[in-house]
């Protein structure tokens, strides 16, 4: 069944506006009486029936709202040190499909790319990638892409578990760290192509991050976030 996000929700009714209207009317050729699924983008979904299609809005009668089935029981936020051009889009798209709940682009010592303000255009583009991936993979939320932040300014106070994937970590595996302690709000930190400096790992550890290994093979930065997200959800999901 087709599925759309909306935040215009009243008791028993809802409205979808914007690009989806053309998609519903012209591409999918849906009509009054057709059934769809609606999602509020905050973790709830419902079955709905189209009641009218006007120029710029589609209105719906909505059934009872329920928790979106596709949302994982823990939230994984990816702190991704800025990769080379174009890779962030791939990372966001794939990690949304896999179940990540948010993204924070991080500027670190060895990033080749240095983002300069204003950031808005780029963040909007990444946010659109997240929304498209959320629609495609039937997520119950649209994961947020935050403004870029310098590694030394990171604040993990909103998280229960913070794990930094460190290519030189030899003793603690991701599995060991998760089995020792895993809260519901998990932050993962991935280095850029050039990896982390020892000083950065020390800084992150002081802020409560646990350094973990993703195995004996070195993954590209764009692979590491995807692999770690998938492995965490595999380990902790019922
Ligand atoms: N240039 C570095 C590798 C960087 S890989 C080197 O050759 O040593 C980019 C990032 O992916 C790393 O900073 C780390 O966060 C993550 N990563 C890749 N492979 C990893 C592994 N086996 N264990 C832990 N983290 C890894």
PDB file of C-alpha atoms and ligand atoms in Angstrom:
ATOM      1  CA  UNK A   1       0.000   0.000   0.000  1.00  0.00           C
ATOM      2  CA  UNK A   2       1.223   3.533  -0.739  1.00  0.00           C
ATOM      3  CA  UNK A   3       2.474   5.484   2.226  1.00  0.00           C
ATOM      4  CA  UNK A   4       2.854   9.221   2.855  1.00  0.00           C
ATOM      5  CA  UNK A   5       4.169  11.430   5.631  1.00  0.00           C
ATOM      6  CA  UNK A   6       2.048  14.274   6.984  1.00  0.00           C
ATOM      7  CA  UNK A   7       2.079  16.559   9.990  1.00  0.00           C
ATOM      8  CA  UNK A   8      -1.354  18.057   9.267  1.00  0.00           C
ATOM      9  CA  UNK A   9      -3.411  15.766  11.451  1.00  0.00           C
ATOM     10  CA  UNK A  10      -6.804  16.326  13.082  1.00  0.00           C
ATOM     11  CA  UNK A  11      -8.997  13.798  14.890  1.00  0.00           C
ATOM     12  CA  UNK A  12     -10.144  11.339  12.159  1.00  0.00           C
ATOM     13  CA  UNK A  13      -8.785  13.421   9.274  1.00  0.00           C
ATOM     14  CA  UNK A  14      -5.458  14.458   7.783  1.00  0.00           C
ATOM     15  CA  UNK A  15      -4.127  16.465   4.837  1.00  0.00           C
ATOM     16  CA  UNK A  16      -1.098  15.908   2.616  1.00  0.00           C
ATOM     17  CA  UNK A  17       0.403  18.879   0.753  1.00  0.00           C
ATOM     18  CA  UNK A  18       3.480  19.588  -1.346  1.00  0.00           C
ATOM     19  CA  UNK A  19       5.186  17.322  -3.888  1.00  0.00           C
ATOM     20  CA  UNK A  20       3.215  14.267  -2.770  1.00  0.00           C
ATOM     21  CA  UNK A  21      -0.028  15.756  -4.137  1.00  0.00           C
ATOM     22  CA  UNK A  22       1.200  15.558  -7.727  1.00  0.00           C
ATOM     23  CA  UNK A  23       2.580  12.090  -7.042  1.00  0.00           C
ATOM     24  CA  UNK A  24      -0.756  10.888  -5.629  1.00  0.00           C
ATOM     25  CA  UNK A  25      -2.955  12.460  -8.323  1.00  0.00           C
ATOM     26  CA  UNK A  26      -0.829  12.334 -11.491  1.00  0.00           C
ATOM     27  CA  UNK A  27       1.671   9.538 -11.059  1.00  0.00           C
ATOM     28  CA  UNK A  28      -0.193   7.003  -8.911  1.00  0.00           C
ATOM     29  CA  UNK A  29      -3.602   8.227 -10.181  1.00  0.00           C
ATOM     30  CA  UNK A  30      -5.231   7.591  -6.825  1.00  0.00           C
ATOM     31  CA  UNK A  31      -8.816   8.745  -6.391  1.00  0.00           C
ATOM     32  CA  UNK A  32     -11.319   9.406  -3.595  1.00  0.00           C
ATOM     33  CA  UNK A  33     -12.070   6.119  -1.877  1.00  0.00           C
ATOM     34  CA  UNK A  34      -8.552   4.681  -2.391  1.00  0.00           C
ATOM     35  CA  UNK A  35      -6.793   3.368   0.708  1.00  0.00           C
ATOM     36  CA  UNK A  36      -3.273   4.406   1.748  1.00  0.00           C
ATOM     37  CA  UNK A  37      -1.122   4.448   4.856  1.00  0.00           C
ATOM     38  CA  UNK A  38      -0.248   7.737   6.571  1.00  0.00           C
ATOM     39  CA  UNK A  39       2.640   8.337   8.913  1.00  0.00           C
ATOM     40  CA  UNK A  40       3.159  11.319  11.216  1.00  0.00           C
ATOM     41  CA  UNK A  41       6.958  11.175  10.950  1.00  0.00           C
ATOM     42  CA  UNK A  42       7.194  10.796  14.719  1.00  0.00           C
ATOM     43  CA  UNK A  43       6.712   7.054  14.958  1.00  0.00           C
ATOM     44  CA  UNK A  44       2.947   6.605  14.427  1.00  0.00           C
ATOM     45  CA  UNK A  45       1.026   5.367  11.397  1.00  0.00           C
ATOM     46  CA  UNK A  46      -2.584   4.669  10.399  1.00  0.00           C
ATOM     47  CA  UNK A  47      -4.703   3.359   7.557  1.00  0.00           C
ATOM     48  CA  UNK A  48      -6.519   6.135   5.688  1.00  0.00           C
ATOM     49  CA  UNK A  49      -8.908   6.654   2.790  1.00  0.00           C
ATOM     50  CA  UNK A  50      -8.734   9.560   0.331  1.00  0.00           C
ATOM     51  CA  UNK A  51     -11.776  11.831   0.678  1.00  0.00           C
ATOM     52  CA  UNK A  52     -10.782  14.569  -1.753  1.00  0.00           C
ATOM     53  CA  UNK A  53      -8.033  15.800  -4.074  1.00  0.00           C
ATOM     54  CA  UNK A  54      -7.890  19.569  -4.598  1.00  0.00           C
ATOM     55  CA  UNK A  55      -5.206  21.566  -6.439  1.00  0.00           C
ATOM     56  CA  UNK A  56      -2.612  21.572  -3.699  1.00  0.00           C
ATOM     57  CA  UNK A  57      -3.935  19.181  -1.068  1.00  0.00           C
ATOM     58  CA  UNK A  58      -5.184  15.640  -0.636  1.00  0.00           C
ATOM     59  CA  UNK A  59      -7.523  15.029   2.296  1.00  0.00           C
ATOM     60  CA  UNK A  60      -8.020  11.750   4.114  1.00  0.00           C
ATOM     61  CA  UNK A  61     -10.262  10.096   6.632  1.00  0.00           C
ATOM     62  CA  UNK A  62      -7.977   8.355   9.106  1.00  0.00           C
ATOM     63  CA  UNK A  63      -8.379   5.150  11.104  1.00  0.00           C
ATOM     64  CA  UNK A  64      -6.814   4.631  14.539  1.00  0.00           C
ATOM     65  CA  UNK A  65      -3.155   5.618  14.898  1.00  0.00           C
ATOM     66  CA  UNK A  66      -0.692   2.939  16.022  1.00  0.00           C
ATOM     67  CA  UNK A  67       3.047   2.729  16.634  1.00  0.00           C
ATOM     68  CA  UNK A  68       4.888   2.295  13.334  1.00  0.00           C
ATOM     69  CA  UNK A  69       5.969  -1.334  13.060  1.00  0.00           C
ATOM     70  CA  UNK A  70       9.165  -0.484  11.232  1.00  0.00           C
ATOM     71  CA  UNK A  71      10.803   1.515  14.034  1.00  0.00           C
ATOM     72  CA  UNK A  72      13.561  -0.268  15.939  1.00  0.00           C
ATOM     73  CA  UNK A  73      13.374  -0.595  19.719  1.00  0.00           C
ATOM     74  CA  UNK A  74      16.608   1.393  20.177  1.00  0.00           C
ATOM     75  CA  UNK A  75      17.626   4.612  18.444  1.00  0.00           C
ATOM     76  CA  UNK A  76      20.982   4.769  16.680  1.00  0.00           C
ATOM     77  CA  UNK A  77      22.363   8.233  15.873  1.00  0.00           C
ATOM     78  CA  UNK A  78      25.310   8.329  13.487  1.00  0.00           C
ATOM     79  CA  UNK A  79      28.004  10.932  14.173  1.00  0.00           C
ATOM     80  CA  UNK A  80      29.765  10.785  10.813  1.00  0.00           C
ATOM     81  CA  UNK A  81      33.051  12.627  10.291  1.00  0.00           C
ATOM     82  CA  UNK A  82      32.662  14.397   6.944  1.00  0.00           C
ATOM     83  CA  UNK A  83      33.589  12.083   4.067  1.00  0.00           C
ATOM     84  CA  UNK A  84      34.637  13.139   0.563  1.00  0.00           C
ATOM     85  CA  UNK A  85      32.050  14.667  -1.779  1.00  0.00           C
ATOM     86  CA  UNK A  86      28.910  12.670  -2.458  1.00  0.00           C
ATOM     87  CA  UNK A  87      29.490   9.939   0.114  1.00  0.00           C
ATOM     88  CA  UNK A  88      27.338  11.507   2.827  1.00  0.00           C
ATOM     89  CA  UNK A  89      24.256  11.036   0.622  1.00  0.00           C
ATOM     90  CA  UNK A  90      24.973   7.305   0.299  1.00  0.00           C
ATOM     91  CA  UNK A  91      25.666   6.969   4.016  1.00  0.00           C
ATOM     92  CA  UNK A  92      22.405   8.718   4.956  1.00  0.00           C
ATOM     93  CA  UNK A  93      20.321   6.782   2.442  1.00  0.00           C
ATOM     94  CA  UNK A  94      21.616   3.372   3.456  1.00  0.00           C
ATOM     95  CA  UNK A  95      21.621   4.017   7.200  1.00  0.00           C
ATOM     96  CA  UNK A  96      18.011   5.273   7.084  1.00  0.00           C
ATOM     97  CA  UNK A  97      17.057   2.025   5.335  1.00  0.00           C
ATOM     98  CA  UNK A  98      18.903   0.048   7.993  1.00  0.00           C
ATOM     99  CA  UNK A  99      17.156   1.851  10.869  1.00  0.00           C
ATOM    100  CA  UNK A 100      19.340   4.792  11.989  1.00  0.00           C
ATOM    101  CA  UNK A 101      17.350   7.550  13.709  1.00  0.00           C
ATOM    102  CA  UNK A 102      19.511  10.648  13.176  1.00  0.00           C
ATOM    103  CA  UNK A 103      22.715  12.007  11.677  1.00  0.00           C
ATOM    104  CA  UNK A 104      25.302  14.491  12.910  1.00  0.00           C
ATOM    105  CA  UNK A 105      27.983  15.528  10.403  1.00  0.00           C
ATOM    106  CA  UNK A 106      31.247  15.986  12.313  1.00  0.00           C
ATOM    107  CA  UNK A 107      34.327  18.000  11.367  1.00  0.00           C
ATOM    108  CA  UNK A 108      37.441  16.203  12.567  1.00  0.00           C
ATOM    109  CA  UNK A 109      41.212  16.620  12.211  1.00  0.00           C
ATOM    110  CA  UNK A 110      41.678  14.413   9.156  1.00  0.00           C
ATOM    111  CA  UNK A 111      38.530  15.356   7.197  1.00  0.00           C
ATOM    112  CA  UNK A 112      39.478  16.240   3.614  1.00  0.00           C
ATOM    113  CA  UNK A 113      36.280  18.250   3.254  1.00  0.00           C
ATOM    114  CA  UNK A 114      35.935  21.365   5.371  1.00  0.00           C
ATOM    115  CA  UNK A 115      32.347  22.586   5.433  1.00  0.00           C
ATOM    116  CA  UNK A 116      31.954  26.342   5.519  1.00  0.00           C
ATOM    117  CA  UNK A 117      28.804  28.183   6.527  1.00  0.00           C
ATOM    118  CA  UNK A 118      26.126  28.730   5.444  1.00  0.00           C
ATOM    119  CA  UNK A 119      25.384  25.024   5.855  1.00  0.00           C
ATOM    120  CA  UNK A 120      21.664  25.220   5.197  1.00  0.00           C
ATOM    121  CA  UNK A 121      21.681  24.254   1.488  1.00  0.00           C
ATOM    122  CA  UNK A 122      23.711  21.131   2.101  1.00  0.00           C
ATOM    123  CA  UNK A 123      21.777  20.106   5.196  1.00  0.00           C
ATOM    124  CA  UNK A 124      18.488  20.565   3.311  1.00  0.00           C
ATOM    125  CA  UNK A 125      19.783  18.284   0.557  1.00  0.00           C
ATOM    126  CA  UNK A 126      20.856  15.623   3.069  1.00  0.00           C
ATOM    127  CA  UNK A 127      17.509  15.976   4.847  1.00  0.00           C
ATOM    128  CA  UNK A 128      15.724  15.320   1.536  1.00  0.00           C
ATOM    129  CA  UNK A 129      17.828  12.189   1.033  1.00  0.00           C
ATOM    130  CA  UNK A 130      16.757  11.049   4.508  1.00  0.00           C
ATOM    131  CA  UNK A 131      13.086  11.728   3.741  1.00  0.00           C
ATOM    132  CA  UNK A 132      13.195   9.854   0.414  1.00  0.00           C
ATOM    133  CA  UNK A 133      14.893   6.884   2.073  1.00  0.00           C
ATOM    134  CA  UNK A 134      12.394   6.975   4.958  1.00  0.00           C
ATOM    135  CA  UNK A 135       9.491   6.840   2.502  1.00  0.00           C
ATOM    136  CA  UNK A 136      11.058   4.095   0.457  1.00  0.00           C
ATOM    137  CA  UNK A 137      11.921   1.931   3.445  1.00  0.00           C
ATOM    138  CA  UNK A 138       8.573   2.617   5.183  1.00  0.00           C
ATOM    139  CA  UNK A 139      10.080   4.160   8.267  1.00  0.00           C
ATOM    140  CA  UNK A 140       7.842   5.670  10.934  1.00  0.00           C
ATOM    141  CA  UNK A 141      10.103   8.701  11.349  1.00  0.00           C
ATOM    142  CA  UNK A 142      12.125  10.943   9.069  1.00  0.00           C
ATOM    143  CA  UNK A 143      15.598  10.856  10.642  1.00  0.00           C
ATOM    144  CA  UNK A 144      16.944  14.374  11.220  1.00  0.00           C
ATOM    145  CA  UNK A 145      20.246  15.607   9.837  1.00  0.00           C
ATOM    146  CA  UNK A 146      21.782  18.058  12.313  1.00  0.00           C
ATOM    147  CA  UNK A 147      24.051  21.008  11.544  1.00  0.00           C
ATOM    148  CA  UNK A 148      27.745  20.083  11.292  1.00  0.00           C
ATOM    149  CA  UNK A 149      29.726  20.273  14.510  1.00  0.00           C
ATOM    150  CA  UNK A 150      33.436  20.132  15.378  1.00  0.00           C
ATOM    151  CA  UNK A 151      34.582  16.912  17.055  1.00  0.00           C
ATOM    152  CA  UNK A 152      35.820  18.760  20.145  1.00  0.00           C
ATOM    153  CA  UNK A 153      32.365  20.342  20.611  1.00  0.00           C
ATOM    154  CA  UNK A 154      30.433  17.052  20.632  1.00  0.00           C
ATOM    155  CA  UNK A 155      28.023  16.584  23.512  1.00  0.00           C
ATOM    156  CA  UNK A 156      26.655  13.113  24.222  1.00  0.00           C
ATOM    157  CA  UNK A 157      24.406  14.036  27.141  1.00  0.00           C
ATOM    158  CA  UNK A 158      21.297  12.866  25.233  1.00  0.00           C
ATOM    159  CA  UNK A 159      22.667   9.327  24.857  1.00  0.00           C
ATOM    160  CA  UNK A 160      22.831   6.240  27.078  1.00  0.00           C
ATOM    161  CA  UNK A 161      25.557   4.472  25.104  1.00  0.00           C
ATOM    162  CA  UNK A 162      28.295   6.098  22.999  1.00  0.00           C
ATOM    163  CA  UNK A 163      30.517   3.939  20.790  1.00  0.00           C
ATOM    164  CA  UNK A 164      33.352   5.180  18.630  1.00  0.00           C
ATOM    165  CA  UNK A 165      34.518   2.815  15.890  1.00  0.00           C
ATOM    166  CA  UNK A 166      38.299   2.991  16.056  1.00  0.00           C
ATOM    167  CA  UNK A 167      40.402   1.270  13.431  1.00  0.00           C
ATOM    168  CA  UNK A 168      43.268   0.749  15.916  1.00  0.00           C
ATOM    169  CA  UNK A 169      41.136  -0.749  18.686  1.00  0.00           C
ATOM    170  CA  UNK A 170      42.424  -4.268  19.293  1.00  0.00           C
ATOM    171  CA  UNK A 171      40.791  -5.462  22.481  1.00  0.00           C
ATOM    172  CA  UNK A 172      37.107  -4.437  22.578  1.00  0.00           C
ATOM    173  CA  UNK A 173      34.784  -5.669  19.850  1.00  0.00           C
ATOM    174  CA  UNK A 174      31.413  -4.076  19.113  1.00  0.00           C
ATOM    175  CA  UNK A 175      29.737  -7.262  20.341  1.00  0.00           C
ATOM    176  CA  UNK A 176      31.602  -7.230  23.667  1.00  0.00           C
ATOM    177  CA  UNK A 177      30.783  -3.552  24.242  1.00  0.00           C
ATOM    178  CA  UNK A 178      27.078  -4.058  23.452  1.00  0.00           C
ATOM    179  CA  UNK A 179      26.819  -7.086  25.712  1.00  0.00           C
ATOM    180  CA  UNK A 180      28.484  -5.196  28.564  1.00  0.00           C
ATOM    181  CA  UNK A 181      26.172  -2.206  28.305  1.00  0.00           C
ATOM    182  CA  UNK A 182      23.563  -1.037  25.837  1.00  0.00           C
ATOM    183  CA  UNK A 183      20.958   1.640  26.526  1.00  0.00           C
ATOM    184  CA  UNK A 184      18.105   2.705  24.265  1.00  0.00           C
ATOM    185  CA  UNK A 185      19.706   5.865  22.908  1.00  0.00           C
ATOM    186  CA  UNK A 186      22.903   4.876  21.155  1.00  0.00           C
ATOM    187  CA  UNK A 187      25.409   7.255  19.532  1.00  0.00           C
ATOM    188  CA  UNK A 188      27.970   5.859  17.108  1.00  0.00           C
ATOM    189  CA  UNK A 189      30.971   7.848  15.895  1.00  0.00           C
ATOM    190  CA  UNK A 190      32.727   7.061  12.602  1.00  0.00           C
ATOM    191  CA  UNK A 191      36.003   8.605  11.459  1.00  0.00           C
ATOM    192  CA  UNK A 192      36.743  10.109   8.023  1.00  0.00           C
ATOM    193  CA  UNK A 193      38.827   8.445   5.260  1.00  0.00           C
ATOM    194  CA  UNK A 194      41.996   9.304   7.185  1.00  0.00           C
ATOM    195  CA  UNK A 195      40.727   7.812  10.440  1.00  0.00           C
ATOM    196  CA  UNK A 196      40.988   9.260  13.967  1.00  0.00           C
ATOM    197  CA  UNK A 197      44.072  10.645  15.691  1.00  0.00           C
ATOM    198  CA  UNK A 198      44.944   9.204  19.105  1.00  0.00           C
ATOM    199  CA  UNK A 199      44.189  12.603  20.646  1.00  0.00           C
ATOM    200  CA  UNK A 200      40.672  12.534  19.193  1.00  0.00           C
ATOM    201  CA  UNK A 201      40.015   9.057  20.579  1.00  0.00           C
ATOM    202  CA  UNK A 202      41.231  10.253  23.958  1.00  0.00           C
ATOM    203  CA  UNK A 203      38.911  13.275  23.767  1.00  0.00           C
ATOM    204  CA  UNK A 204      35.914  11.108  22.840  1.00  0.00           C
ATOM    205  CA  UNK A 205      36.708   8.558  25.540  1.00  0.00           C
ATOM    206  CA  UNK A 206      36.812  11.343  28.130  1.00  0.00           C
ATOM    207  CA  UNK A 207      33.288  12.282  27.045  1.00  0.00           C
ATOM    208  CA  UNK A 208      32.084   8.764  27.785  1.00  0.00           C
ATOM    209  CA  UNK A 209      32.561   7.104  24.399  1.00  0.00           C
ATOM    210  CA  UNK A 210      33.721   3.491  24.336  1.00  0.00           C
ATOM    211  CA  UNK A 211      36.200   2.678  21.593  1.00  0.00           C
ATOM    212  CA  UNK A 212      35.259  -0.488  19.681  1.00  0.00           C
ATOM    213  CA  UNK A 213      36.612  -2.560  16.822  1.00  0.00           C
ATOM    214  CA  UNK A 214      34.452  -3.584  13.868  1.00  0.00           C
ATOM    215  CA  UNK A 215      36.744  -6.505  13.119  1.00  0.00           C
ATOM    216  CA  UNK A 216      40.147  -7.213  11.626  1.00  0.00           C
ATOM    217  CA  UNK A 217      39.381  -5.724   8.224  1.00  0.00           C
ATOM    218  CA  UNK A 218      39.494  -1.964   7.716  1.00  0.00           C
ATOM    219  CA  UNK A 219      36.249  -0.670   6.242  1.00  0.00           C
ATOM    220  CA  UNK A 220      35.843   2.476   4.220  1.00  0.00           C
ATOM    221  CA  UNK A 221      34.237   5.308   6.155  1.00  0.00           C
ATOM    222  CA  UNK A 222      30.990   4.941   4.166  1.00  0.00           C
ATOM    223  CA  UNK A 223      30.870   1.206   4.916  1.00  0.00           C
ATOM    224  CA  UNK A 224      31.651   1.509   8.628  1.00  0.00           C
ATOM    225  CA  UNK A 225      28.462   3.411   9.636  1.00  0.00           C
ATOM    226  CA  UNK A 226      26.231   1.056   7.666  1.00  0.00           C
ATOM    227  CA  UNK A 227      27.913  -2.053   9.043  1.00  0.00           C
ATOM    228  CA  UNK A 228      27.817  -0.760  12.601  1.00  0.00           C
ATOM    229  CA  UNK A 229      24.149   0.254  12.410  1.00  0.00           C
ATOM    230  CA  UNK A 230      23.168  -3.146  11.013  1.00  0.00           C
ATOM    231  CA  UNK A 231      25.268  -5.030  13.569  1.00  0.00           C
ATOM    232  CA  UNK A 232      23.897  -3.072  16.531  1.00  0.00           C
ATOM    233  CA  UNK A 233      20.291  -3.644  15.490  1.00  0.00           C
ATOM    234  CA  UNK A 234      20.995  -7.320  14.807  1.00  0.00           C
ATOM    235  CA  UNK A 235      22.493  -7.670  18.292  1.00  0.00           C
ATOM    236  CA  UNK A 236      19.859  -5.787  20.292  1.00  0.00           C
ATOM    237  CA  UNK A 237      16.580  -6.241  18.426  1.00  0.00           C
ATOM    238  CA  UNK A 238      14.371  -9.020  19.747  1.00  0.00           C
TER     239      UNK A 238
HETATM  240  N1  LIG B   1      42.849   5.427   7.172  1.00  0.00           N
HETATM  241  C1  LIG B   1      42.588   4.535   8.236  1.00  0.00           C
HETATM  242  C2  LIG B   1      41.231   3.867   8.110  1.00  0.00           C
HETATM  243  C3  LIG B   1      40.079   4.783   8.296  1.00  0.00           C
HETATM  244  S1  LIG B   1      38.608   3.935   8.003  1.00  0.00           S
HETATM  245  C4  LIG B   1      43.612   3.424   8.232  1.00  0.00           C
HETATM  246  O1  LIG B   1      44.045   3.041   7.148  1.00  0.00           O
HETATM  247  O2  LIG B   1      43.925   2.915   9.306  1.00  0.00           O
HETATM  248  C5  LIG B   1      37.427   5.166   8.406  1.00  0.00           C
HETATM  249  C6  LIG B   1      36.692   4.966   9.699  1.00  0.00           C
HETATM  250  O3  LIG B   1      35.877   3.812   9.643  1.00  0.00           O
HETATM  251  C7  LIG B   1      37.548   4.761  10.925  1.00  0.00           C
HETATM  252  O4  LIG B   1      38.023   5.980  11.470  1.00  0.00           O
HETATM  253  C8  LIG B   1      36.605   4.045  11.868  1.00  0.00           C
HETATM  254  O5  LIG B   1      35.718   4.942  12.486  1.00  0.00           O
HETATM  255  C9  LIG B   1      35.847   3.166  10.909  1.00  0.00           C
HETATM  256  N2  LIG B   1      36.429   1.839  10.766  1.00  0.00           N
HETATM  257  C10 LIG B   1      36.788   1.222   9.610  1.00  0.00           C
HETATM  258  N3  LIG B   1      37.200  -0.036   9.835  1.00  0.00           N
HETATM  259  C11 LIG B   1      37.130  -0.238  11.157  1.00  0.00           C
HETATM  260  C12 LIG B   1      37.407  -1.370  12.012  1.00  0.00           C
HETATM  261  N4  LIG B   1      37.853  -2.510  11.539  1.00  0.00           N
HETATM  262  N5  LIG B   1      37.171  -1.225  13.339  1.00  0.00           N
HETATM  263  C13 LIG B   1      36.719  -0.054  13.844  1.00  0.00           C
HETATM  264  N6  LIG B   1      36.441   1.028  13.084  1.00  0.00           N
HETATM  265  C14 LIG B   1      36.636   0.946  11.759  1.00  0.00           C
END
